[in-house]
Coordinates of C-alpha atoms and ligand atoms in Angstrom, one line a residue:
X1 CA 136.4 101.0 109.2
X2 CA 137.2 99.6 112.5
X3 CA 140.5 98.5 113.2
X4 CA 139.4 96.0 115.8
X5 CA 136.2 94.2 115.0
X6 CA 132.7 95.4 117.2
X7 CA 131.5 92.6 119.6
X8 CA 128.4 90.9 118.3
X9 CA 126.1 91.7 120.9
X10 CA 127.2 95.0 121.1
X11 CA 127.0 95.4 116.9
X12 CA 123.3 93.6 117.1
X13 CA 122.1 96.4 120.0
X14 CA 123.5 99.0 117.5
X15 CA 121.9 97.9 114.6
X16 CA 118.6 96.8 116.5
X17 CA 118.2 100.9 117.5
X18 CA 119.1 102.1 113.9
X19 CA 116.0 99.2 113.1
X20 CA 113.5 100.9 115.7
X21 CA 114.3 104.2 114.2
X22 CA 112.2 102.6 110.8
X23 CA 108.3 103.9 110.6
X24 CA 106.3 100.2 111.5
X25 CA 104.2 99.5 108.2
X26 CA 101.2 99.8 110.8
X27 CA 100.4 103.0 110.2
X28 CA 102.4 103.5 106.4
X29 CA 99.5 104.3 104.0
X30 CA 101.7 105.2 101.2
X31 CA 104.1 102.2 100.2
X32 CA 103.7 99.9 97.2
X33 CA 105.5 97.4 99.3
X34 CA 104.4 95.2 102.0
X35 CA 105.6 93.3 104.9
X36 CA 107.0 89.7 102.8
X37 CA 104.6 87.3 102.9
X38 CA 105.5 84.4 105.5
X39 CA 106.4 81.8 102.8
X40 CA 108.2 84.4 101.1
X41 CA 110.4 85.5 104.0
X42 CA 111.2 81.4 104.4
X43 CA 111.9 80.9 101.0
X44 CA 114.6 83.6 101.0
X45 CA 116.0 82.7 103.9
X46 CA 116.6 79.5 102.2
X47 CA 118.4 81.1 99.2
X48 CA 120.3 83.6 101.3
X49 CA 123.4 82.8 99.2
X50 CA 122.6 82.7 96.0
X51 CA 123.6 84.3 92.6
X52 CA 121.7 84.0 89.9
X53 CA 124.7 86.1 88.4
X54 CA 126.5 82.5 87.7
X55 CA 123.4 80.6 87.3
X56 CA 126.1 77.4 86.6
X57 CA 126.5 77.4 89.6
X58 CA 122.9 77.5 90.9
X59 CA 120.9 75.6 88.9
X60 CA 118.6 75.0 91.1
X61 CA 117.8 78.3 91.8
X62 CA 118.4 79.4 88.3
X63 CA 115.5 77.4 87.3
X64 CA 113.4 78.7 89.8
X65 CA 113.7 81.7 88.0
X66 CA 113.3 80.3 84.6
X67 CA 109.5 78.6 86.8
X68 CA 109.1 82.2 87.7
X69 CA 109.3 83.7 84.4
X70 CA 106.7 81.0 83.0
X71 CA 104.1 81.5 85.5
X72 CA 104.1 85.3 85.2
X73 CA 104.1 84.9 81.4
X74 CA 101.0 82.6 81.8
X75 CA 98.8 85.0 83.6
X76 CA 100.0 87.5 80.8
X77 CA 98.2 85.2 78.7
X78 CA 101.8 84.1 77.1
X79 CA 103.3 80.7 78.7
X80 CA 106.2 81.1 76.5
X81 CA 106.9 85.0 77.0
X82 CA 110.6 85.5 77.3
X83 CA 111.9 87.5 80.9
X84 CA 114.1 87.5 83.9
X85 CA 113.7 88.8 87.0
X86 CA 114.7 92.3 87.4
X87 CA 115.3 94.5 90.6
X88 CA 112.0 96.3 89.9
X89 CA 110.3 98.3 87.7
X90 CA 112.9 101.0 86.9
X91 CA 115.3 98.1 85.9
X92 CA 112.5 96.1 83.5
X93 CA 111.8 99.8 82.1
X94 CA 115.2 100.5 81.2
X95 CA 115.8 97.0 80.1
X96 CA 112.3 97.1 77.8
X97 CA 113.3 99.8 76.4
X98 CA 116.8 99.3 75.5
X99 CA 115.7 96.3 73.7
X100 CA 113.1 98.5 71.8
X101 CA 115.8 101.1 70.8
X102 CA 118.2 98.5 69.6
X103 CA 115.2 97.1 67.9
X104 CA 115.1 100.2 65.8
X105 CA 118.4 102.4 65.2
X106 CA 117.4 105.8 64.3
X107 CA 119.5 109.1 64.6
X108 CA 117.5 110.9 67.1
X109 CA 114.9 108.5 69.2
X110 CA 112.3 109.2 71.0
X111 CA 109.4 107.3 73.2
X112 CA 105.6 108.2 73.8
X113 CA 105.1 107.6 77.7
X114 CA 101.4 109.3 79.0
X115 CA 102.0 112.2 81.2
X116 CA 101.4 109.9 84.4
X117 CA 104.6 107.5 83.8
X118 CA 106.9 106.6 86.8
X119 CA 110.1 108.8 86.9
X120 CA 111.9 105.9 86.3
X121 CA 111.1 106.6 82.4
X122 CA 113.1 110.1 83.1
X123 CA 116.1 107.9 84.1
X124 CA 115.4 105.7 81.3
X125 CA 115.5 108.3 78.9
X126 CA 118.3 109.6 80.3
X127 CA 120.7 106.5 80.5
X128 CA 119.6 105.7 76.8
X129 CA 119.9 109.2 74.8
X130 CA 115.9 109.3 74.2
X131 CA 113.6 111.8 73.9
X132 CA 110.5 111.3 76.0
X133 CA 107.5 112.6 74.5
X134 CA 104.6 112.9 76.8
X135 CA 101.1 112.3 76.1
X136 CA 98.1 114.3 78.3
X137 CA 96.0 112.5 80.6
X138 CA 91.8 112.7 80.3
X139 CA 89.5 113.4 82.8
X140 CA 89.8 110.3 84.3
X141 CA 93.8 110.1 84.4
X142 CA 93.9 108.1 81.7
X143 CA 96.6 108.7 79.0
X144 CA 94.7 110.2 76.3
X145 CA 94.7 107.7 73.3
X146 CA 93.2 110.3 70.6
X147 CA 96.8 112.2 71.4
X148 CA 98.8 109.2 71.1
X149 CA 99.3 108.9 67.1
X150 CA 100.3 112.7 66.5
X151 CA 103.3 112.3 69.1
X152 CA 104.0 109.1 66.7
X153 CA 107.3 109.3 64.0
X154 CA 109.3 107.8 62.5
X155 CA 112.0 108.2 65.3
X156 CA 109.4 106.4 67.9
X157 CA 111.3 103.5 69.5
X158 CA 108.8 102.9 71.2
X159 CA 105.4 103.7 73.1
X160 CA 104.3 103.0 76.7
X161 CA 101.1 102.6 78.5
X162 CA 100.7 102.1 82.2
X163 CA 98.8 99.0 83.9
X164 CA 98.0 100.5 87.5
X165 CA 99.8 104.0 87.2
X166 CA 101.7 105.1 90.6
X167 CA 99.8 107.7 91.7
X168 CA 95.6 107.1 90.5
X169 CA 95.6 103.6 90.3
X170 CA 94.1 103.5 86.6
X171 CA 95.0 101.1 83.8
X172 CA 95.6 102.9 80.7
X173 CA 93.7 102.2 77.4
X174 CA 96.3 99.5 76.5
X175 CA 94.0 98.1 74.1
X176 CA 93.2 101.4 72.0
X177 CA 97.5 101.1 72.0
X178 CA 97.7 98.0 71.1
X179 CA 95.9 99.1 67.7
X180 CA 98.1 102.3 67.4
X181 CA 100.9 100.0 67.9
X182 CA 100.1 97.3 65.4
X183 CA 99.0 99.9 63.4
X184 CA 102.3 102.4 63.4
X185 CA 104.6 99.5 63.5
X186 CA 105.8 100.3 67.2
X187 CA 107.0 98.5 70.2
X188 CA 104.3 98.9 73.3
X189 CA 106.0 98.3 76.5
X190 CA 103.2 98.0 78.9
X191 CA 104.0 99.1 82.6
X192 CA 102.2 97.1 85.2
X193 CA 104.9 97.0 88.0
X194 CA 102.7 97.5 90.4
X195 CA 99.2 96.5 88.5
X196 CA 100.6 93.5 87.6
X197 CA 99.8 91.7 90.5
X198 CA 96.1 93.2 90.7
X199 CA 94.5 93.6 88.0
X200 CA 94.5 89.8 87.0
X201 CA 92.9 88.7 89.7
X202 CA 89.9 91.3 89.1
X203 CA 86.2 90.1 89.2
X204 CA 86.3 92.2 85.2
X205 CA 89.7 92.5 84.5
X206 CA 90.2 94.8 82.2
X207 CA 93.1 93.8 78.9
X208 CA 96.1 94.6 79.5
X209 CA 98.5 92.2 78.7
X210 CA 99.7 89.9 75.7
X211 CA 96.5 88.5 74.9
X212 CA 96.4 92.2 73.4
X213 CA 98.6 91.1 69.9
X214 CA 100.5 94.9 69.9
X215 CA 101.9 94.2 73.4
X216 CA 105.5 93.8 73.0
X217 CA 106.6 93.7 76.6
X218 CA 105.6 94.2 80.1
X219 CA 107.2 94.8 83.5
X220 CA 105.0 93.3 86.6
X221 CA 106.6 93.4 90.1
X222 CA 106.2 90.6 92.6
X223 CA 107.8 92.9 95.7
X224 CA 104.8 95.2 95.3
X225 CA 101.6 93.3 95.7
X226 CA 103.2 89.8 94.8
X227 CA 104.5 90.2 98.7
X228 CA 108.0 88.9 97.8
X229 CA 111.0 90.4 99.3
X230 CA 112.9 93.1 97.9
X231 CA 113.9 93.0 95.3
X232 CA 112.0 91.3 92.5
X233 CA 111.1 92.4 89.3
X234 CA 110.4 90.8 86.3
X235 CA 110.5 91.9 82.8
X236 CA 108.4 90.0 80.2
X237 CA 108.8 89.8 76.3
X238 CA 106.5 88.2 73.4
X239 CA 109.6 87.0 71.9
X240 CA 112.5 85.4 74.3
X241 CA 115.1 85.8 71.2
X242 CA 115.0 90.0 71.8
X243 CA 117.0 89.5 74.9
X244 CA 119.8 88.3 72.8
X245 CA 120.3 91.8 71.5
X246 CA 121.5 93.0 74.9
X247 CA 124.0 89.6 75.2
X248 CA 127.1 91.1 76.3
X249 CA 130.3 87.9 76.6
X250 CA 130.9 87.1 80.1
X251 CA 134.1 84.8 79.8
X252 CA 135.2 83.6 83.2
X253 CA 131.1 82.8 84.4
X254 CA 129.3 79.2 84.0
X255 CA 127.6 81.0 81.2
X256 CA 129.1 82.6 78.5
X257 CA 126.9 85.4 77.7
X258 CA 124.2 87.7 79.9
X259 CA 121.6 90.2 78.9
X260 CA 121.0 91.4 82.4
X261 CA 121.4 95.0 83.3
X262 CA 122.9 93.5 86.9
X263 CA 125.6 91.6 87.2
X264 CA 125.3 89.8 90.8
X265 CA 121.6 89.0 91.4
X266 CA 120.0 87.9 94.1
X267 CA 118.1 84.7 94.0
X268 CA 116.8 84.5 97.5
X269 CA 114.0 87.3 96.6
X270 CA 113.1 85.6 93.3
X271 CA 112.5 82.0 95.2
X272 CA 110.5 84.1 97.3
X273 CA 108.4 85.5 94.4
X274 CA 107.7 82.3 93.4
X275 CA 107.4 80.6 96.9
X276 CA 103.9 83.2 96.9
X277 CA 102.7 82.5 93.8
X278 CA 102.7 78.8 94.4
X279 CA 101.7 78.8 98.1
X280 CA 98.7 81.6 97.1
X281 CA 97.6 80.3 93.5
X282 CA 95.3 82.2 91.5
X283 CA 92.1 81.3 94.6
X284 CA 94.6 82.9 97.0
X285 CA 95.6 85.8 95.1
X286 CA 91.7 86.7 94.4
X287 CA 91.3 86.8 98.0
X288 CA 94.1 88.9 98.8
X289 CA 93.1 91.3 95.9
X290 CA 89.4 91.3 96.6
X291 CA 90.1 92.2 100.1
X292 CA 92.7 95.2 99.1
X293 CA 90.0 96.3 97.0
X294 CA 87.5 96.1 98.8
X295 CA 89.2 98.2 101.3
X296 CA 89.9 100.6 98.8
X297 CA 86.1 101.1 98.4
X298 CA 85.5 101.3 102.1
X299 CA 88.1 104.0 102.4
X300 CA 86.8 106.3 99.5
X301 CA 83.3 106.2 100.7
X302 CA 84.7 106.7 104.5
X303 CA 86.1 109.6 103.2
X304 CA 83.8 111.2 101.1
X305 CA 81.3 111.2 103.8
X306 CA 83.8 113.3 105.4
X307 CA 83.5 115.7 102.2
X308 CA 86.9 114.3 101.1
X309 CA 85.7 113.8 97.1
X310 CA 87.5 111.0 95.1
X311 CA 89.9 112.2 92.6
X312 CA 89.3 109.3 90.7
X313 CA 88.0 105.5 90.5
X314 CA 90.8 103.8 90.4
X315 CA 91.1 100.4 88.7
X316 CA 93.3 99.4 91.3
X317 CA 94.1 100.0 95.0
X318 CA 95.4 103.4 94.8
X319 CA 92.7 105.8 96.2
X320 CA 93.2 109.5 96.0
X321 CA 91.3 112.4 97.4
X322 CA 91.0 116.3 97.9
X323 CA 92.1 116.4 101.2
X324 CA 94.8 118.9 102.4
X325 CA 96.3 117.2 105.5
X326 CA 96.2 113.5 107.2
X327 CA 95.7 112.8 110.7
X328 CA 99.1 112.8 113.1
X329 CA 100.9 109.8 112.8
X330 CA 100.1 108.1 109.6
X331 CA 101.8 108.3 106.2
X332 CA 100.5 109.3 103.4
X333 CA 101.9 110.7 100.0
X334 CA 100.6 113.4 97.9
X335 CA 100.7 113.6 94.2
X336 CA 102.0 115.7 91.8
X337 CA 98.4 117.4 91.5
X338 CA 98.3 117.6 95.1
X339 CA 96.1 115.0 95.7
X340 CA 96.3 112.7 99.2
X341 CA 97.2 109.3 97.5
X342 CA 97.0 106.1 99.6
X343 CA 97.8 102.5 98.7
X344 CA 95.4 99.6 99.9
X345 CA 98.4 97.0 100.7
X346 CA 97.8 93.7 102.2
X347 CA 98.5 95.1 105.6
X348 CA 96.3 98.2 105.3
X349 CA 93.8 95.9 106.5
X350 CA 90.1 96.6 107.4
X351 CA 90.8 97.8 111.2
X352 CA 93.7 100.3 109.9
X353 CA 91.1 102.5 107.2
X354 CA 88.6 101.9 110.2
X355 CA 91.5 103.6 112.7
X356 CA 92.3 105.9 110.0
X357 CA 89.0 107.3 109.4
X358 CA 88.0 107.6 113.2
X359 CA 91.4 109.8 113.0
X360 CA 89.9 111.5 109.9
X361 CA 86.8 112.3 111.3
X362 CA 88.4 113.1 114.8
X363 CA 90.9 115.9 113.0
X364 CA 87.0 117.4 111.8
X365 CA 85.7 117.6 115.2
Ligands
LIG1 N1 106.4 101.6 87.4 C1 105.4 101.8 88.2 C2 104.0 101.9 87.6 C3 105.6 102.0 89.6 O1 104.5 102.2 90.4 C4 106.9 101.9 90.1 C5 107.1 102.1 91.5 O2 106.2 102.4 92.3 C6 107.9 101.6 89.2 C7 107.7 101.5 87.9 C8 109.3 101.5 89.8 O3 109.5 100.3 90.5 P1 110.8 100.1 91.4 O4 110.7 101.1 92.5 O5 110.6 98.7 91.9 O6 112.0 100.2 90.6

């Protein structure tokens, strides 16, 4: 550290070139974020300060969150679905599942994830002592629900199916695991981080969520397409009492116990989650979604009359393809199958998969 503090003007022209350095999400097709929405961005400015580690001493904010919870539990289909707002995905993963295993105290425990999970199960699994057993995808990149029960025992804390998976875009067959669930007497975590925010505001949304009765909890993320700030999460349960397995005594807070895996929190990104909800509604929402899909469409039929064949239809707006390279200067992501993998955000709008196909077609010429 300095031993004499940097002038102001002279810290802000530092940091402002460290800021330029940053790729402009103009051209960033891969990211499951998105510039904040403009009432988010005011709404956290407004919260800047808060902590929603000593709710006490927030209230305000802390029932902001407690407004948040309830209106993500509602379009679950659950109104009185228990949750907090989490960092993200990987923290409502770990969180869901440490519930699950405390649910069930076996020697040696395992989960059931489909081979298309997001690595933050690996973490998960590796925090928590479980095994992860992983179920093959079908044809569609799907995990395969016929495999599901044989990877089933009596060690199974608990299974997991994916609403919107990271790199195809498809909802799992949550309601064929919803059955197994019931059926095997096993916790179904349900990760919709990122489809969360999409697939409820389909024309035919497909279930996915508690109206399903084996659903036992589900992570949704407002900083991906619920254009929050970063960072907000939320994890959802059917039953708000299973938090209070992962109570742990906080003595010297405004609250005398906490079940978050955080201690500090921020509240200025969870007002913001909210601030979008409410400013957007569901009509709003639709429109945004409509119009990512939408563009998803337009992009995979751009590029297939390049020859650039689908890897799949996605449910959501994830579109992948057989294409080797992108044109210079965008960003794009490949997945684990090699596969080019791009991500319909609100600010991949029309005119950028117009631009980027010209530059598709253009790299042909
Ligand atoms: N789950 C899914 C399906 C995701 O797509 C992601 C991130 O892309 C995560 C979990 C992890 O979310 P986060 O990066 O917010 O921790």
């Amino acid at each position: 550290m300095r031993e004499v503090g940097c002038p102001e003007e002279d810290l802000f022209s530092f940091l402002l070139t460290r800021r330029q350095e940053d790729l402009g999400y103009r051209n960033i097709l891969s990211s499951m974020c998105t510039p904040p929405h403009p009432v988010a961005a005011r709404a956290h400015a407004l919260f800047l300060e808060t902590n929603l580690g000593d709710p006490g001493l927030f209230p305000g904010t802390a029932a902001l969150e407690d407004l948040l919870v309830e209106r993500l539990g509602t379009l679950m289909h659950h109104p009185d679905a228990g949750g907090y707002a989490t960092s993200g995905g990987t923290e409502s993963n770990i969180q869901a599942l440490r519930i699950a295993k405390k649910q069930k105290p076996v020697q040696s425990p395992n989960i059931v994830v489909p081979a298309s999970s997001h690595f933050s199960f690996t973490k998960a699994c590796d925090i928590l002592g479980l095994e992860m057993r992983t179920v093959p995808l079908d044809d569609e990149f799907q995990m395969d629900a016929g495999a599901v029960d044989g990877c089933i025992d009596k060690n199974t804390v608990a299974l997991v199916g994916v609403a919107g998976t990271t790199e195809y875009g498809v909802v799992d067959p949550i309601a064929a695991l919803s059955e197994i669930a019931l059926d095997r007497d096993v916790f179904l975590h349900v990760d919709a981080a990122f489809g969360g925010m999409v697939v409820p505001f389909l024309d035919r949304p497909v279930p996915f969520d508690f109206s399903l009765p084996g659903v036992s909890s589900i992570s949704v993320d407002p900083h991906k397409m619920g254009m929050s700030t970063i960072p907000a999460g939320c994890l959802l349960t059917r039953d708000p009492e299973w938090f209070a397995c992962l109570n742990v005594d906080t003595p010297y807070l405004t609250v005398k116990r906490e079940c978050t895996l955080a201690g500090t929190r921020p509240g200025a990104s969870v007002a913001a989650a909210f601030a979008v909800l409410e400013y957007l509604g569901m009509d709003g929402m639709r429109a945004v979604v409509a119009g990512c899909m939408e563009n998803t469409r337009r992009l995979i039929e751009g590029m297939e009359t390049f020859g650039y064949p689908r890897a799949v239809t996605p449910d959501v707006n994830v579109a992948t393809f057989s294409c080797a390279r992108a044109p210079a200067g965008w960003r794009v992501s490949t997945t684990r199958n090699g596969h080019m993998r791009i991500i319909c955000m609100p600010h991949v709008t029309r005119d950028v998969v117009e631009r980027f196909l010209a530059d598709i077609g253009d790299m042909d010429a």
